[in-house]
Coordinates of C-alpha atoms and ligand atoms in Angstrom, one line a residue:
X1 CA -103.6 62.2 -30.3
X2 CA -105.8 59.4 -30.8
X3 CA -105.2 55.7 -29.5
X4 CA -104.8 54.6 -32.9
X5 CA -102.0 57.3 -33.9
X6 CA -100.4 56.6 -30.6
X7 CA -100.6 52.7 -31.3
X8 CA -98.9 53.4 -34.5
X9 CA -95.8 55.2 -33.1
X10 CA -95.6 52.5 -30.6
X11 CA -95.4 49.8 -32.9
X12 CA -93.0 51.6 -35.3
X13 CA -90.9 51.7 -32.2
X14 CA -91.3 48.0 -31.3
X15 CA -90.6 47.0 -34.8
X16 CA -94.0 45.5 -34.8
X17 CA -94.9 45.4 -38.9
X18 CA -98.6 43.9 -39.0
X19 CA -98.8 44.3 -42.7
X20 CA -95.6 42.1 -42.8
X21 CA -97.1 39.6 -40.8
X22 CA -100.5 39.4 -43.0
X23 CA -98.3 38.5 -45.8
X24 CA -97.8 35.2 -44.3
X25 CA -101.5 34.4 -43.7
X26 CA -102.6 33.6 -47.7
X27 CA -106.4 33.0 -46.1
X28 CA -106.4 36.7 -45.2
X29 CA -106.5 38.0 -48.9
X30 CA -110.0 36.5 -49.5
X31 CA -112.9 38.2 -50.2
X32 CA -116.0 37.4 -48.5
X33 CA -119.4 38.2 -50.1
X34 CA -117.5 40.7 -52.0
X35 CA -115.9 42.3 -49.4
X36 CA -112.2 41.8 -47.9
X37 CA -112.3 39.5 -45.1
X38 CA -111.9 41.0 -41.4
X39 CA -111.4 37.8 -39.5
X40 CA -112.2 38.6 -35.7
X41 CA -113.1 35.2 -34.4
X42 CA -109.5 34.3 -33.0
X43 CA -110.7 33.0 -30.0
X44 CA -112.7 30.0 -31.8
X45 CA -109.6 29.4 -33.8
X46 CA -106.4 31.4 -35.4
X47 CA -105.5 31.2 -39.0
X48 CA -101.9 29.6 -39.8
X49 CA -99.1 31.1 -41.4
X50 CA -97.2 29.7 -44.5
X51 CA -94.6 28.5 -42.1
X52 CA -97.0 26.3 -40.6
X53 CA -98.7 24.9 -43.8
X54 CA -95.3 24.4 -45.3
X55 CA -94.5 22.1 -42.3
X56 CA -97.6 20.3 -42.8
X57 CA -97.2 19.6 -46.5
X58 CA -93.3 18.7 -45.6
X59 CA -94.2 16.1 -43.7
X60 CA -96.7 14.5 -45.8
X61 CA -94.6 14.9 -49.0
X62 CA -91.3 13.7 -47.7
X63 CA -91.6 11.7 -44.7
X64 CA -95.1 10.2 -43.9
X65 CA -94.3 7.3 -41.7
X66 CA -95.3 6.1 -38.4
X67 CA -93.3 7.4 -35.2
X68 CA -91.8 5.3 -32.6
X69 CA -92.0 2.0 -34.4
X70 CA -90.1 2.0 -37.6
X71 CA -86.0 1.4 -38.2
X72 CA -86.6 2.7 -41.6
X73 CA -85.5 6.3 -42.7
X74 CA -88.8 7.7 -42.8
X75 CA -90.0 6.6 -39.5
X76 CA -86.8 7.8 -37.9
X77 CA -87.1 11.0 -39.4
X78 CA -90.8 11.6 -38.9
X79 CA -89.9 10.4 -34.9
X80 CA -87.3 13.0 -34.7
X81 CA -89.6 15.7 -36.1
X82 CA -92.4 14.7 -33.7
X83 CA -90.1 14.6 -30.8
X84 CA -88.4 18.0 -32.0
X85 CA -91.7 19.5 -31.1
X86 CA -92.2 18.2 -27.9
X87 CA -89.0 19.8 -26.8
X88 CA -90.2 23.0 -28.1
X89 CA -93.4 23.2 -26.5
X90 CA -91.1 22.2 -23.1
X91 CA -89.1 25.5 -23.6
X92 CA -91.9 27.5 -24.8
X93 CA -93.7 26.9 -21.4
X94 CA -90.5 26.3 -19.6
X95 CA -91.4 22.8 -18.0
X96 CA -88.9 21.0 -16.1
X97 CA -88.5 18.0 -18.9
X98 CA -90.0 16.7 -21.9
X99 CA -91.6 13.9 -20.2
X100 CA -94.0 16.3 -18.8
X101 CA -95.7 17.2 -22.2
X102 CA -98.6 14.7 -23.5
X103 CA -99.7 15.4 -26.7
X104 CA -103.5 15.1 -26.9
X105 CA -106.2 16.3 -29.3
X106 CA -106.8 19.4 -27.7
X107 CA -107.7 21.6 -24.2
X108 CA -110.7 19.4 -24.0
X109 CA -109.2 16.0 -24.1
X110 CA -106.4 17.4 -21.7
X111 CA -109.0 18.4 -19.1
X112 CA -110.9 15.1 -19.6
X113 CA -107.4 12.9 -19.3
X114 CA -106.8 14.5 -15.9
X115 CA -110.2 14.3 -14.6
X116 CA -110.5 10.6 -15.6
X117 CA -107.0 9.4 -14.5
X118 CA -106.0 11.7 -11.7
X119 CA -110.0 11.6 -10.3
X120 CA -110.5 8.0 -10.7
X121 CA -107.5 7.7 -8.6
X122 CA -108.0 10.1 -5.9
X123 CA -111.4 11.6 -5.6
X124 CA -113.8 10.2 -3.3
X125 CA -117.1 10.4 -1.6
X126 CA -117.4 14.1 0.1
X127 CA -114.6 15.3 -1.9
X128 CA -114.8 18.8 -3.4
X129 CA -113.7 20.3 -6.9
X130 CA -113.5 23.6 -7.1
X131 CA -114.0 25.5 -10.7
X132 CA -115.4 29.1 -11.4
X133 CA -118.2 30.3 -13.2
X134 CA -116.3 31.6 -16.1
X135 CA -115.5 28.1 -17.3
X136 CA -115.8 26.9 -20.7
X137 CA -118.0 23.5 -20.9
X138 CA -114.7 21.7 -21.6
X139 CA -113.8 22.7 -17.9
X140 CA -117.4 22.1 -16.3
X141 CA -118.5 18.7 -17.9
X142 CA -115.5 16.5 -17.2
X143 CA -115.5 17.3 -13.6
X144 CA -119.4 16.8 -13.5
X145 CA -118.7 13.3 -14.9
X146 CA -116.5 12.3 -12.5
X147 CA -117.8 14.0 -9.4
X148 CA -121.1 12.1 -10.3
X149 CA -119.2 8.8 -10.4
X150 CA -117.1 9.5 -7.2
X151 CA -120.2 11.2 -5.3
X152 CA -118.0 14.3 -4.9
X153 CA -119.3 17.8 -5.0
X154 CA -118.2 20.5 -7.6
X155 CA -118.2 24.0 -6.2
X156 CA -118.3 27.1 -8.4
X157 CA -116.3 30.4 -7.6
X158 CA -118.6 33.5 -8.5
X159 CA -118.1 36.1 -10.7
X160 CA -118.7 39.7 -10.2
X161 CA -120.5 42.5 -12.6
X162 CA -117.2 43.3 -14.3
X163 CA -116.3 39.5 -14.8
X164 CA -113.7 39.2 -12.3
X165 CA -113.6 35.8 -10.1
X166 CA -114.7 37.0 -6.1
X167 CA -111.7 36.1 -4.9
X168 CA -112.7 36.2 -1.3
X169 CA -115.4 33.7 -2.0
X170 CA -112.9 31.3 -3.2
X171 CA -110.8 31.8 0.2
X172 CA -114.0 30.9 1.8
X173 CA -114.7 28.1 -0.3
X174 CA -111.3 26.1 -0.1
X175 CA -111.2 23.7 2.8
X176 CA -109.7 20.3 4.0
X177 CA -112.3 18.8 1.8
X178 CA -110.8 20.3 -1.4
X179 CA -109.2 17.7 -3.6
X180 CA -108.6 19.5 -6.8
X181 CA -108.9 23.2 -8.4
X182 CA -109.5 23.6 -12.2
X183 CA -109.8 27.3 -13.4
X184 CA -109.5 29.3 -16.8
X185 CA -106.3 31.3 -16.9
X186 CA -108.3 33.7 -19.7
X187 CA -112.0 33.7 -20.0
X188 CA -113.0 33.1 -23.7
X189 CA -116.4 34.8 -23.4
X190 CA -115.4 37.6 -21.0
X191 CA -111.4 38.2 -21.7
X192 CA -111.1 38.2 -17.8
X193 CA -107.7 37.1 -17.1
X194 CA -107.6 35.5 -13.7
X195 CA -105.1 35.9 -10.8
X196 CA -103.9 32.2 -11.2
X197 CA -100.6 32.8 -9.4
X198 CA -102.5 33.7 -6.0
X199 CA -105.3 30.8 -6.6
X200 CA -102.3 28.2 -7.1
X201 CA -100.4 29.7 -3.9
X202 CA -103.5 29.4 -1.9
X203 CA -104.4 25.7 -3.2
X204 CA -101.0 24.8 -2.4
X205 CA -101.0 25.9 1.4
X206 CA -104.3 23.4 1.5
X207 CA -101.9 20.7 -0.5
X208 CA -104.5 20.8 -3.4
X209 CA -103.3 20.9 -6.8
X210 CA -104.4 23.3 -9.7
X211 CA -105.1 22.6 -13.6
X212 CA -105.0 26.1 -15.8
X213 CA -107.3 25.7 -18.6
X214 CA -104.8 27.8 -21.0
X215 CA -107.0 27.5 -24.0
X216 CA -107.1 31.5 -24.4
X217 CA -103.9 32.4 -22.6
X218 CA -101.4 30.7 -24.5
X219 CA -101.2 32.8 -27.5
X220 CA -101.4 36.3 -25.3
X221 CA -99.4 35.7 -22.5
X222 CA -96.2 34.4 -21.8
X223 CA -96.7 31.1 -20.0
X224 CA -94.0 29.9 -17.3
X225 CA -95.2 26.6 -15.5
X226 CA -92.3 26.5 -13.2
X227 CA -93.0 30.3 -12.4
X228 CA -96.7 29.5 -11.7
X229 CA -96.2 26.7 -10.1
X230 CA -99.2 25.1 -11.6
X231 CA -99.5 21.4 -11.3
X232 CA -101.5 20.8 -15.1
X233 CA -101.8 23.2 -17.6
X234 CA -103.8 22.5 -20.9
X235 CA -104.0 24.2 -24.4
X236 CA -105.2 23.8 -27.9
X237 CA -102.7 24.2 -30.9
X238 CA -105.4 25.6 -33.2
X239 CA -105.7 28.7 -31.1
X240 CA -101.8 29.5 -31.0
X241 CA -101.5 29.3 -35.0
X242 CA -101.1 25.9 -35.0
X243 CA -103.3 22.7 -36.5
X244 CA -106.5 21.6 -35.3
X245 CA -106.4 18.4 -33.5
X246 CA -103.3 18.7 -31.9
X247 CA -103.1 19.8 -27.7
X248 CA -100.9 19.6 -24.9
X249 CA -101.4 18.6 -21.3
X250 CA -98.3 19.7 -18.9
X251 CA -98.3 17.9 -15.9
X252 CA -95.6 17.7 -13.0
X253 CA -94.2 14.4 -13.5
X254 CA -94.5 13.5 -9.7
X255 CA -98.4 13.4 -10.6
X256 CA -98.2 11.9 -13.9
X257 CA -96.0 9.1 -12.5
X258 CA -98.6 8.4 -10.0
X259 CA -101.6 8.6 -12.4
X260 CA -103.1 5.8 -14.3
X261 CA -103.3 5.8 -18.4
X262 CA -106.2 7.5 -19.6
X263 CA -106.1 5.2 -22.7
X264 CA -105.0 1.7 -23.5
X265 CA -103.4 0.9 -26.8
X266 CA -100.0 0.4 -28.7
X267 CA -97.3 3.2 -27.6
X268 CA -98.3 3.5 -24.1
X269 CA -97.0 0.0 -23.1
X270 CA -93.7 -1.6 -22.2
X271 CA -94.8 -5.2 -22.0
X272 CA -97.9 -6.8 -22.8
X273 CA -99.1 -10.3 -21.6
X274 CA -102.6 -11.5 -20.9
X275 CA -101.7 -11.7 -17.6
X276 CA -100.7 -8.1 -17.1
X277 CA -99.6 -5.1 -18.6
X278 CA -96.8 -2.7 -17.9
X279 CA -96.9 0.5 -18.8
X280 CA -94.6 2.6 -21.0
X281 CA -92.3 5.5 -19.5
X282 CA -93.7 9.2 -19.1
X283 CA -94.8 11.1 -21.6
X284 CA -95.8 7.9 -23.7
X285 CA -97.8 6.3 -21.0
X286 CA -100.7 8.9 -22.0
X287 CA -100.1 8.8 -25.5
X288 CA -101.9 5.4 -26.7
X289 CA -102.3 4.9 -30.3
X290 CA -101.0 6.7 -33.4
X291 CA -100.9 10.3 -32.7
X292 CA -101.4 13.4 -34.9
X293 CA -97.9 13.4 -36.3
X294 CA -98.7 16.3 -38.7
X295 CA -100.4 18.4 -36.3
X296 CA -97.7 18.0 -33.5
X297 CA -95.0 18.9 -36.3
X298 CA -97.3 21.9 -37.3
X299 CA -97.6 23.1 -33.9
X300 CA -93.7 22.8 -33.2
X301 CA -93.6 25.4 -36.4
X302 CA -96.1 27.5 -35.0
X303 CA -94.4 27.8 -32.0
X304 CA -91.2 29.0 -34.0
X305 CA -93.3 31.5 -35.7
X306 CA -94.9 33.3 -32.8
X307 CA -91.6 32.9 -30.5
X308 CA -89.8 34.6 -33.9
X309 CA -92.3 37.9 -33.5
X310 CA -92.3 37.6 -29.9
X311 CA -95.3 36.5 -27.9
X312 CA -94.6 39.9 -25.7
X313 CA -95.0 41.9 -28.9
X314 CA -97.8 40.3 -30.3
X315 CA -99.6 40.7 -27.0
X316 CA -98.9 44.7 -26.4
X317 CA -100.0 45.0 -30.1
X318 CA -103.3 43.1 -29.3
X319 CA -103.8 45.0 -26.2
X320 CA -103.5 48.2 -28.2
X321 CA -106.1 46.8 -30.6
X322 CA -108.1 45.8 -27.7
X323 CA -108.0 49.6 -26.0
X324 CA -108.9 50.9 -29.4
X325 CA -111.8 48.6 -30.1
X326 CA -113.1 49.0 -26.4
X327 CA -112.9 53.1 -26.9
X328 CA -114.6 53.1 -30.3
X329 CA -117.4 50.7 -29.6
X330 CA -118.0 52.2 -26.2
X331 CA -119.3 55.2 -27.9
X332 CA -122.3 53.6 -29.6
X333 CA -125.1 53.8 -27.7
X334 CA -127.5 50.7 -27.4
X335 CA -124.2 48.6 -27.1
X336 CA -123.2 47.1 -23.9
X337 CA -120.1 45.4 -23.3
X338 CA -120.0 41.9 -21.3
X339 CA -116.6 41.7 -19.5
X340 CA -114.7 44.6 -18.4
X341 CA -112.4 43.2 -16.2
X342 CA -109.3 45.4 -15.1
X343 CA -106.8 42.9 -16.9
X344 CA -108.1 41.5 -20.3
X345 CA -106.9 39.5 -23.1
X346 CA -108.0 41.1 -26.7
X347 CA -111.6 39.6 -26.9
X348 CA -114.4 41.8 -26.8
X349 CA -118.0 40.7 -26.2
X350 CA -121.1 42.7 -26.2
X351 CA -124.6 42.7 -26.8
X352 CA -127.0 45.3 -28.4
X353 CA -130.3 46.7 -27.5
X354 CA -133.3 45.0 -29.2
X355 CA -130.9 43.0 -31.9
X356 CA -130.0 39.3 -31.2
X357 CA -126.6 38.5 -31.4
X358 CA -127.2 36.2 -34.4
X359 CA -128.6 38.7 -36.3
X360 CA -125.5 40.9 -35.9
X361 CA -123.1 38.1 -36.8
X362 CA -125.3 37.5 -39.9
X363 CA -125.3 41.4 -40.8
X364 CA -121.4 41.4 -40.2
X365 CA -120.9 38.7 -42.1
X366 CA -122.3 40.4 -45.3
X367 CA -119.9 43.3 -44.2
X368 CA -117.0 40.4 -44.7
X369 CA -116.5 40.5 -40.9
X370 CA -116.3 37.3 -39.1
X371 CA -117.0 37.7 -35.3
X372 CA -118.6 34.8 -33.2
X373 CA -121.9 35.0 -31.4
X374 CA -123.9 32.6 -29.3
X375 CA -122.9 31.4 -25.9
X376 CA -119.2 30.5 -26.6
X377 CA -119.7 26.9 -24.7
X378 CA -120.0 29.3 -21.5
X379 CA -123.8 29.1 -20.7
X380 CA -123.1 29.6 -16.8
X381 CA -121.8 33.0 -17.7
X382 CA -124.5 34.1 -19.9
X383 CA -127.0 32.8 -17.0
X384 CA -124.7 35.0 -14.6
X385 CA -125.9 38.2 -16.8
X386 CA -129.1 37.2 -17.8
X387 CA -128.3 36.9 -21.5
X388 CA -129.0 34.6 -24.0
X389 CA -125.8 35.1 -26.1
X390 CA -123.2 37.8 -26.8
X391 CA -121.3 39.1 -30.1
X392 CA -117.6 38.4 -29.7
X393 CA -114.9 40.2 -31.5
X394 CA -111.3 38.4 -30.7
X395 CA -108.2 40.0 -31.9
X396 CA -105.2 38.0 -33.2
X397 CA -101.7 39.2 -34.2
X398 CA -102.8 39.9 -37.6
X399 CA -105.9 42.2 -37.1
X400 CA -105.5 46.1 -38.0
X401 CA -106.9 49.2 -36.7
X402 CA -108.6 49.9 -40.1
X403 CA -110.3 46.2 -39.4
X404 CA -111.4 47.5 -36.2
X405 CA -113.1 50.4 -37.9
X406 CA -114.8 48.0 -40.5
X407 CA -116.1 46.4 -37.2
X408 CA -117.2 49.4 -35.7
X409 CA -119.1 51.0 -38.8
X410 CA -120.8 47.7 -39.4
X411 CA -122.2 48.1 -35.8
X412 CA -123.4 51.3 -36.8
X413 CA -125.4 50.4 -39.4
X414 CA -126.9 47.5 -37.5
X415 CA -128.0 50.1 -34.8
X416 CA -129.3 52.7 -37.7
X417 CA -131.2 49.6 -39.1
X418 CA -132.5 47.7 -36.4
X419 CA -131.8 50.3 -33.2
Ligands
LIG501 N1 -113.3 27.9 -27.1 C1 -114.2 29.7 -28.5 O1 -114.6 29.9 -29.5 P1 -110.8 22.8 -27.8 O2 -112.4 23.0 -28.4 O3 -110.4 21.9 -26.9 O4 -109.7 23.1 -28.5 O5 -110.7 24.1 -26.6 C2 -111.7 24.1 -25.8 C3 -111.7 25.3 -24.8 C4 -111.5 25.1 -23.5 N2 -111.1 26.3 -23.0 C5 -111.3 27.4 -23.2 C6 -111.2 28.9 -22.3 C7 -112.0 27.9 -24.7 O6 -112.2 28.9 -24.9 C8 -112.1 26.5 -25.4 C9 -112.3 26.8 -27.0 C10 -113.7 28.2 -28.5 O7 -114.3 30.3 -27.4 C11 -114.6 27.1 -29.2 S1 -116.0 26.7 -28.3

């Protein structure tokens, strides 16, 4: 039996009904250049189900008000909805308390918050901060900025030809000068899932805190921050079928309590005088100004949606799609997959001989297929493989095996035309 029919049997067994799920995503019904949309750019952002769109609409239609500020009914209702999302997220990642959940604009802002707040307080000249060669720019530049300011040194764990971290190099790198480690849980350009538990265990044996960039992990892998024992974890709502402009920073209370505020403004204070300001309790100390109330409520709805289907079911279905797509495109001569780690999320990066990835993307677009091409904000990864860019197909809960076939047929045509 083929992988595709095996998967169909498996999906029927687990009750995973992709056609039912697709009905919740109105955007997927669209035609693009006269062809049915095949959306394979889920690592960039996922589409939003009706349940999320309805939650956003309901907020603006029936309860739009500022939060934590008004005694009036709308403000109280909005505050309740906003705070109930915090509780959903706490449960979703199994944090100890809701005061460990800080709302931000996204992964990027979450990492900048830690780099600026934790780094300003604790980093000194000669300290070392460890990241990896497969980091997104969002987990490189914030550390470069603070390292420059503090005269600290950034050290980089290398990756091997398959796209896995060279763990022995990490073991050699960590020492008494190491002050912080920030690594990606799952790579957006290679798909690699990193051995974060081992990284954290080793880091903690040196008393070094670890931040996990979970932007690409949160919608594929069940995250339990207590089990992982990570010190910080960052993710974005828009990659978890939620709205853009909303993200989360999880942090252990003992760290957050000792860190200075990242930004000053309304809501993050307990008392302000011109002589001295006392800060609000956690998590509000880190939430200055009017937040993205609608986005937060939308993210709560997205989590409800994902949990109703079951992240484990979604992940195993996506793995089947990845295996099928990997097998199909491996059969194409003139195509090379970049990122062949043993443990991957459903991200498939590749290069075609003699065809620039941008041409691949443009050609596929005319077939209705949306993929991402470029360096995926991981230029050091491109340098590692001495390529300017890759084409990247990334699968979400609503993609189908037939859509993989459309992708593969499109690639065959490209190879015929340009090959
Ligand atoms: N990666 C991609 O197409 P923001 O932009 O803050 O929501 O997420 C940044 C980010 C951080 N870390 C990783 C591993 C990521 O993949 C991303 C976003 C998108 O791959 C846009 S560049």
